[in-house]
Tab-separated table of C-alpha atoms in Angstrom:
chain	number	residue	atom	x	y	z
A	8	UNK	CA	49.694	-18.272	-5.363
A	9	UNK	CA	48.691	-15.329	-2.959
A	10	UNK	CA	47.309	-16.173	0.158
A	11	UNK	CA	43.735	-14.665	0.600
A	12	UNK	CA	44.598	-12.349	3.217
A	13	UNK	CA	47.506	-10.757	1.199
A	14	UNK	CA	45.445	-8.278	-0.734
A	15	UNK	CA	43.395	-7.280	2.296
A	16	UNK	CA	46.922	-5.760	3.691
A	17	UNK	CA	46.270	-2.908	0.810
A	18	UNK	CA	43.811	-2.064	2.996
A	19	UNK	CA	45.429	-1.729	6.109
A	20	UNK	CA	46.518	1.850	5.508
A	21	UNK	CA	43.620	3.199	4.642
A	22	UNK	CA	41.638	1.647	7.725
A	23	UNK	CA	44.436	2.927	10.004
A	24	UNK	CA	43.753	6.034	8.393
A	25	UNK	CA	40.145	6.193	9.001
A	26	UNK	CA	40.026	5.140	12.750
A	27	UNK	CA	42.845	7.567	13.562
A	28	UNK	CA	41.297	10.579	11.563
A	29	UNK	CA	37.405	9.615	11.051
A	30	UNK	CA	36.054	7.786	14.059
A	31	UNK	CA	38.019	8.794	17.091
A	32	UNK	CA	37.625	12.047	16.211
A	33	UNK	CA	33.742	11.584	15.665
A	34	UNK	CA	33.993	9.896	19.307
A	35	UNK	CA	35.455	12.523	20.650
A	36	UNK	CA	32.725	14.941	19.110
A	37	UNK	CA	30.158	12.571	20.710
A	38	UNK	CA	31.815	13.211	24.163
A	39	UNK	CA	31.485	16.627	23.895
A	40	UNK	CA	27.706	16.617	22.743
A	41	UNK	CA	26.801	14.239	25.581
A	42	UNK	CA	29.068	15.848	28.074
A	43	UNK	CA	28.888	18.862	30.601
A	44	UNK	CA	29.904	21.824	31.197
A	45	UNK	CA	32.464	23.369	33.346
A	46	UNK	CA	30.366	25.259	35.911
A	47	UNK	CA	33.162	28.244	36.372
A	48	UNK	CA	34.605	28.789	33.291
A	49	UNK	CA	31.221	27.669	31.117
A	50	UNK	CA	33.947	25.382	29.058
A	51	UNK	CA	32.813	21.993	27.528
A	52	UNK	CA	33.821	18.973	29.845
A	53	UNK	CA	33.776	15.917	27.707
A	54	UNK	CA	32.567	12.420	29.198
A	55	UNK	CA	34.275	9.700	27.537
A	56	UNK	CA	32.269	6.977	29.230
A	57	UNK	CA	29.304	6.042	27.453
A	58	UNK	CA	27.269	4.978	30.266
A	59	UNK	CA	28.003	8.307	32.288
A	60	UNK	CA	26.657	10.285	29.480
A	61	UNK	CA	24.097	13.230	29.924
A	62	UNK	CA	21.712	13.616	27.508
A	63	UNK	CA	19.996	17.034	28.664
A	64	UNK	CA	22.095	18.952	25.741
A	65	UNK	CA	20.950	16.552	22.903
A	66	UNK	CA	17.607	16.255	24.519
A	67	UNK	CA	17.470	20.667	24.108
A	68	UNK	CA	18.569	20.351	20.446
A	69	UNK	CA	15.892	17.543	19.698
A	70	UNK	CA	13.085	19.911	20.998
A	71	UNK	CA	14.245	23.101	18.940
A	72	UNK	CA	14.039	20.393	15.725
A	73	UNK	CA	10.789	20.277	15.976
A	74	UNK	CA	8.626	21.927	13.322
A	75	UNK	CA	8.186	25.979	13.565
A	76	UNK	CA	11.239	25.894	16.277
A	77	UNK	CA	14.704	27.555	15.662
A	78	UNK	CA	16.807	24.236	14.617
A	79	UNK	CA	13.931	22.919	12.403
A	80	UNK	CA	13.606	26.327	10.297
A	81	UNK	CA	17.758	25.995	9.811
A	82	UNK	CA	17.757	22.233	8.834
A	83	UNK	CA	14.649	23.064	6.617
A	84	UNK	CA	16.224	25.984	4.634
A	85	UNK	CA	20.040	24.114	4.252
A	86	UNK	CA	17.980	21.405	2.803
A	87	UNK	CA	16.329	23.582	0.102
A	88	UNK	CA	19.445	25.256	-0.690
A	89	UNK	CA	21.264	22.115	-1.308
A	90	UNK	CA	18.552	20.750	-3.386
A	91	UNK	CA	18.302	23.978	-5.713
A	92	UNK	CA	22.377	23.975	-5.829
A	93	UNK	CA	22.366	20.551	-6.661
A	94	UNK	CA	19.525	21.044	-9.308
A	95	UNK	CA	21.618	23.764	-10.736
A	96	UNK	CA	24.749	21.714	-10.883
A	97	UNK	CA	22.742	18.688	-12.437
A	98	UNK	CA	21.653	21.474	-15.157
A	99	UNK	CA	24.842	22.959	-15.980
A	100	UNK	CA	26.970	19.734	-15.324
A	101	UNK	CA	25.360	16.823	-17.218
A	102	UNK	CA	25.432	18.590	-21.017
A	103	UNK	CA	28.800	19.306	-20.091
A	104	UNK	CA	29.672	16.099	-19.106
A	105	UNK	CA	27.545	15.066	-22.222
A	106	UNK	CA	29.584	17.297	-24.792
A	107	UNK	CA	32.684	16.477	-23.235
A	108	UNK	CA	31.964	12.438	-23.447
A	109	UNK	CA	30.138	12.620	-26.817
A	110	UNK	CA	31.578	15.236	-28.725
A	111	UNK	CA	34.211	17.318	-27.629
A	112	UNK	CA	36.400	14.839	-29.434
A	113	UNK	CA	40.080	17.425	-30.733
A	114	UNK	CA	38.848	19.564	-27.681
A	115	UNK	CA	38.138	17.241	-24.965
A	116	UNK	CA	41.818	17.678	-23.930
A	117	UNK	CA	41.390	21.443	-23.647
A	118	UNK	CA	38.638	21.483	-21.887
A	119	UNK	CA	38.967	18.779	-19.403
A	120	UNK	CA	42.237	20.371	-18.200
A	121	UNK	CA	39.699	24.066	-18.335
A	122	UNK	CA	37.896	21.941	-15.636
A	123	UNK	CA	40.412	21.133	-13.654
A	124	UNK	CA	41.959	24.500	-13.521
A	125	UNK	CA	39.271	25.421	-10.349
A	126	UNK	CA	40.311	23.003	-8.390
A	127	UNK	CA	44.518	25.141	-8.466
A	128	UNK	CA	42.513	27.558	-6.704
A	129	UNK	CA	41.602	28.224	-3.338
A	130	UNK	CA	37.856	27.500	-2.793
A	131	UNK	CA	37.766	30.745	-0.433
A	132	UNK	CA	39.560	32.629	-3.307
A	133	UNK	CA	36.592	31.754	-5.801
A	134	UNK	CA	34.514	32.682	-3.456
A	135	UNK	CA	36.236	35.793	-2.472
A	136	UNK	CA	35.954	36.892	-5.833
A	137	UNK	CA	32.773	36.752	-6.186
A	138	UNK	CA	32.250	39.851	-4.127
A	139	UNK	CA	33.307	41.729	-6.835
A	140	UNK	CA	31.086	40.533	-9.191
A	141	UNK	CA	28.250	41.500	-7.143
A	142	UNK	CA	28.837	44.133	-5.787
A	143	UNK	CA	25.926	46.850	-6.173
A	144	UNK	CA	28.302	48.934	-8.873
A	145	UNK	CA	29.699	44.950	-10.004
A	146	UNK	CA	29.710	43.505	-12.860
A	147	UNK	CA	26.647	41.827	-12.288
A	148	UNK	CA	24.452	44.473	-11.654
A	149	UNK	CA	25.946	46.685	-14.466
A	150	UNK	CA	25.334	44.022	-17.459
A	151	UNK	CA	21.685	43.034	-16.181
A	152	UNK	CA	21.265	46.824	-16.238
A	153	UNK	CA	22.957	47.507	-19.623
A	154	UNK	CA	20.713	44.129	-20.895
A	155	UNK	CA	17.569	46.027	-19.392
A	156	UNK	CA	16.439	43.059	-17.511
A	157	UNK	CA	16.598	45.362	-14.200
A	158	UNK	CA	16.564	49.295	-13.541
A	159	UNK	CA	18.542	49.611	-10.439
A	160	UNK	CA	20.920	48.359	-8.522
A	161	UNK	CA	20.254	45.020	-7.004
A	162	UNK	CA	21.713	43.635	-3.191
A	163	UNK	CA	23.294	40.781	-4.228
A	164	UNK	CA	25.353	40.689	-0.928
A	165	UNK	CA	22.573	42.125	1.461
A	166	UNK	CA	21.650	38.608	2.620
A	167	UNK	CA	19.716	37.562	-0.531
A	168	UNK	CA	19.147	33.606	-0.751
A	169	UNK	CA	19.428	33.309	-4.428
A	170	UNK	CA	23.560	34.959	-4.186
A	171	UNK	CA	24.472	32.107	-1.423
A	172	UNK	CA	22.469	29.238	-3.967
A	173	UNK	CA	24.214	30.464	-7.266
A	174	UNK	CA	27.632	30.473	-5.630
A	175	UNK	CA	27.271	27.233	-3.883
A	176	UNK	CA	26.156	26.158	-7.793
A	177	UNK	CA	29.267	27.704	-8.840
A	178	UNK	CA	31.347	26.700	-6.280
A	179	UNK	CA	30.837	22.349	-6.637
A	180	UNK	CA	29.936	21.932	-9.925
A	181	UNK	CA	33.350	21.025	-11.069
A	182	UNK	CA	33.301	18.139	-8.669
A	183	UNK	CA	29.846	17.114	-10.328
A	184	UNK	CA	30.897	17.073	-13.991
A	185	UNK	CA	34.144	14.589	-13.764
A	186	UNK	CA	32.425	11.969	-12.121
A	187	UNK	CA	29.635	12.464	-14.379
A	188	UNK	CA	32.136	12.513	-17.792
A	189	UNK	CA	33.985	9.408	-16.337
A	190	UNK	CA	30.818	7.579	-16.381
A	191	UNK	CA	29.049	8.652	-19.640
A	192	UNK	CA	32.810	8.273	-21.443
A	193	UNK	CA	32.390	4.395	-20.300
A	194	UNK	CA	28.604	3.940	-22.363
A	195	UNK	CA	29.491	1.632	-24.895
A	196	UNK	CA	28.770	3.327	-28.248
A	197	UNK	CA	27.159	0.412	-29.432
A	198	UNK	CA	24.244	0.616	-27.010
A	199	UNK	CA	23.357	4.308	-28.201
A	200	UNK	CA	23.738	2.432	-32.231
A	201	UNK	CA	21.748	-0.121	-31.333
A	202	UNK	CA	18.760	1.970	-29.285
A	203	UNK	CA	19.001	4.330	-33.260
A	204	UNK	CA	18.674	0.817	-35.357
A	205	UNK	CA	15.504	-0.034	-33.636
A	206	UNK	CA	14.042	3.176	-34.662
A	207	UNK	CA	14.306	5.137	-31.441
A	208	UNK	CA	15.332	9.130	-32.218
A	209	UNK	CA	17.872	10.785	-30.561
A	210	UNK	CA	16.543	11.969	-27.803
A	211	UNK	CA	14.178	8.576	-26.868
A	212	UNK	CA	18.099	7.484	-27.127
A	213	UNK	CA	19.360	9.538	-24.329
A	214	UNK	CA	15.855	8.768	-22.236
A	215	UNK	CA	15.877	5.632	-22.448
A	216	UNK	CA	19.819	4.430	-22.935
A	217	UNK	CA	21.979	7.345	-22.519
A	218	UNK	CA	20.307	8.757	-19.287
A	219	UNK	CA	19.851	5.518	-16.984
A	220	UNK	CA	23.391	3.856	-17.703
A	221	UNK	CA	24.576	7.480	-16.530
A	222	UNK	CA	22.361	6.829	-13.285
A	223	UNK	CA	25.290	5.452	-10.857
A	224	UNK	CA	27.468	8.703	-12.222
A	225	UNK	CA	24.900	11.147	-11.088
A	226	UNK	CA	24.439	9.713	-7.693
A	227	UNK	CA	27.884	9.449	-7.221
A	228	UNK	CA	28.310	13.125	-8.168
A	229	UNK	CA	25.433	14.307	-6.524
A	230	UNK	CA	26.661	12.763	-3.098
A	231	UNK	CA	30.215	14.213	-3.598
A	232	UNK	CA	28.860	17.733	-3.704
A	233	UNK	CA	25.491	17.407	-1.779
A	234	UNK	CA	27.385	15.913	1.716
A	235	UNK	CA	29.796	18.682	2.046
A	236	UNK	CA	27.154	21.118	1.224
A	237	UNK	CA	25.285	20.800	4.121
A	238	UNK	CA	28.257	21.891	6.333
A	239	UNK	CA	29.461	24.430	4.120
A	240	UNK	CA	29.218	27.670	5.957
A	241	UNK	CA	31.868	29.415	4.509
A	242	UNK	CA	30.397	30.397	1.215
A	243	UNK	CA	27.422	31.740	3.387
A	244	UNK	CA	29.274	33.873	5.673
A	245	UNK	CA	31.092	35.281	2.444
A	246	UNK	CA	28.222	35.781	0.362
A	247	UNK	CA	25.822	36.413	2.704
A	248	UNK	CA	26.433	37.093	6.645
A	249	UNK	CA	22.786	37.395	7.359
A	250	UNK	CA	21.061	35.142	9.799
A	251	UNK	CA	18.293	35.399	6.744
A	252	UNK	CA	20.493	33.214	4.677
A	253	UNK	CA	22.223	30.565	7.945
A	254	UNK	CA	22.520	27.105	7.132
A	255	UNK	CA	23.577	24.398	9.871
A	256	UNK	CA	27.017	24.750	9.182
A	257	UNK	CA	27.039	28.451	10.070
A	258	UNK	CA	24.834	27.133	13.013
A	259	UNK	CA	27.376	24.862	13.959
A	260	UNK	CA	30.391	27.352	13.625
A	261	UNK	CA	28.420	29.594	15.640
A	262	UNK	CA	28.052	27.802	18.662
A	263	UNK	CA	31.846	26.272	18.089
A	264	UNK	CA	33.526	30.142	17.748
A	265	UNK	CA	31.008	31.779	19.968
A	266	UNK	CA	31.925	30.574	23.884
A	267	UNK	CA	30.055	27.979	26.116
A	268	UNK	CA	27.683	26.248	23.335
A	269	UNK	CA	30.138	23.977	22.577
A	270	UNK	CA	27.810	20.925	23.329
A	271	UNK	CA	25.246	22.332	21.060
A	272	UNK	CA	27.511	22.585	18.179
A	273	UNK	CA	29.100	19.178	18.857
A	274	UNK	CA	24.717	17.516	19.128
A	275	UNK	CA	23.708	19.501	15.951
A	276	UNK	CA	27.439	17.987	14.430
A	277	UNK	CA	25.814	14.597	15.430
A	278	UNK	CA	21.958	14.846	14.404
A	279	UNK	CA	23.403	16.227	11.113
A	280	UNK	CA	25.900	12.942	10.337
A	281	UNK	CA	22.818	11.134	11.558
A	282	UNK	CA	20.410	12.792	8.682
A	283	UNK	CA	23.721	12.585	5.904
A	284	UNK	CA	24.516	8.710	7.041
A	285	UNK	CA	20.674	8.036	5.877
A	286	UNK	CA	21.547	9.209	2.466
A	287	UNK	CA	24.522	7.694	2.209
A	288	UNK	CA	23.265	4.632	2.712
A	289	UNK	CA	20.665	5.125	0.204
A	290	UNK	CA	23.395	5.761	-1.769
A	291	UNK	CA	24.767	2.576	-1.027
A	292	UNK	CA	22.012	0.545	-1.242
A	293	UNK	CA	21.691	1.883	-5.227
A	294	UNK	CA	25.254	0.522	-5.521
A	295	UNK	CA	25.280	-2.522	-4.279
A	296	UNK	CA	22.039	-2.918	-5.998
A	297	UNK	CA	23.506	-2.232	-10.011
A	298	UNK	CA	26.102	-4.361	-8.881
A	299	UNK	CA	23.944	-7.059	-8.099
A	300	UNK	CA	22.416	-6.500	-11.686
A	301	UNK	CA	25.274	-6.404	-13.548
A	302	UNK	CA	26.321	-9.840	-12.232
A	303	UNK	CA	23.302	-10.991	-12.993
């Protein structure tokens, strides 16, 4: 017989693990973003005492969030971009999922490992080669020509905010359709029999079996693929480059690669973890919750 503490040793690691890479380095950032700055060289000077903190930099970035300011336009637009990228992904993910957990059956193999063939590739690389494609002589433009659905050549890449929310679409899906097959492949097929001998068709089925025992799998997905969406900034500058198109990722880069802002980068770093640990625990609240109901 173990002793009760034994198990919570496989734990250990992974808790090491976190306060070495997760929270002292989210300290640190917090030292920086209530810190000072070097009055020669314009450098961050990070204050590692909590009670000798200044909070004149947050205190700037707080004002500029405010509705019709700078700050608040960027947090306003990374918001909608997410949410139309993660509506996209939600369309194109969940029949695949679907297909793949209902009726792929001799080619589920085939195309799970089609799936996972993204992921041997650099993200940047996908990304990358999406220039191509839209280029005003791509292949884009030449096929929506040839279809007739427009006359001339159309600037994809000249800071256009539907290029930067199709390729973040394109970009996480992946990571949105295995946690979503994992979870519809797990539906017991006798639940979706059972809805069909009580008379319900096919698709009262899916609306009212199917589609809320898949409800944990699309939260889960959607929060793997919304969170690092809002600091994305890559994708943006690749796509895009425009300060049209900035999210608060290419906000925060900006003041991080661009000299003496350091403080601002490291408070929006903050007020953004702030906004994501909200819905993550909304997230976690949903889990804890089904668990609660499945004891039950």
């Amino acid at each position: 017989m173990y002793r009760r503490w034994f198990w919570s040793l496989f734990a250990l690691p992974g808790a090491v693990w976190l306060v070495l890479f997760f929270l002292i380095p989210f300290y640190a950032v917090l030292a920086v973003a209530f810190g000072t700055l070097d009055p020669i060289f314009q450098g961050p000077v990070p204050i590692w005492n909590p009670l000798h903190w200044s909070g004149s930099t947050m205190a700037s970035v707080l004002h500029q969030l405010k509705p019709g300011q700078v700050f608040w336009i960027v947090f306003v637009r990374t918001f909608v971009y997410v949410a139309l990228s993660l509506a996209g992904c939600l369309a194109i993910g969940y029949p695949v999922a679907y297909y793949l957990a209902r009726h792929a059956r001799r080619l589920k193999t085939v195309l799970l490992v089609l799936l996972i063939i993204p992921f041997w590739v650099s993200y940047l690389m996908r990304m990358l080669a999406w220039i191509g494609l839209l280029l005003p002589d791509g292949l884009v433009n030449r096929s929506l020509i040839d279809l007739h659905i427009i006359q001339h050549q159309y600037g994809w890449l000249d800071g256009q905010a539907s290029s930067v929310v199709v390729a973040l679409t394109y970009g996480y899906v992946p990571y949105l359709i295995l946690p979503l097959y994992a979870t519809l492949d797990r539906i017991e097929p006798h639940l979706l029999e059972a809805g069909r001998d009580l008379g319900a068709s096919p698709v009262s089925t899916f609306l009212h079996v199917t589609l809320p025992l898949s409800r944990q799998g699309i939260l889960a997905g959607s929060v793997l693929i919304a969170l690092p969406m809002f600091g994305d900034y890559y994708t943006n500058d690749v796509i895009s480059g425009s300060p049209r198109t900035s999210m608060i990722g290419n906000q925060i880069n900006l003041f991080f690669q661009g000299g003496p802002q350091r403080t601002v980068g490291a408070s929006l770093v903050v007020v953004l973890s702030l906004l994501l640990a909200v819905l993550m625990s909304y997230y976690l609240y949903s889990v804890a919750r089904a668990s609660r109901l499945v004891a039950v």
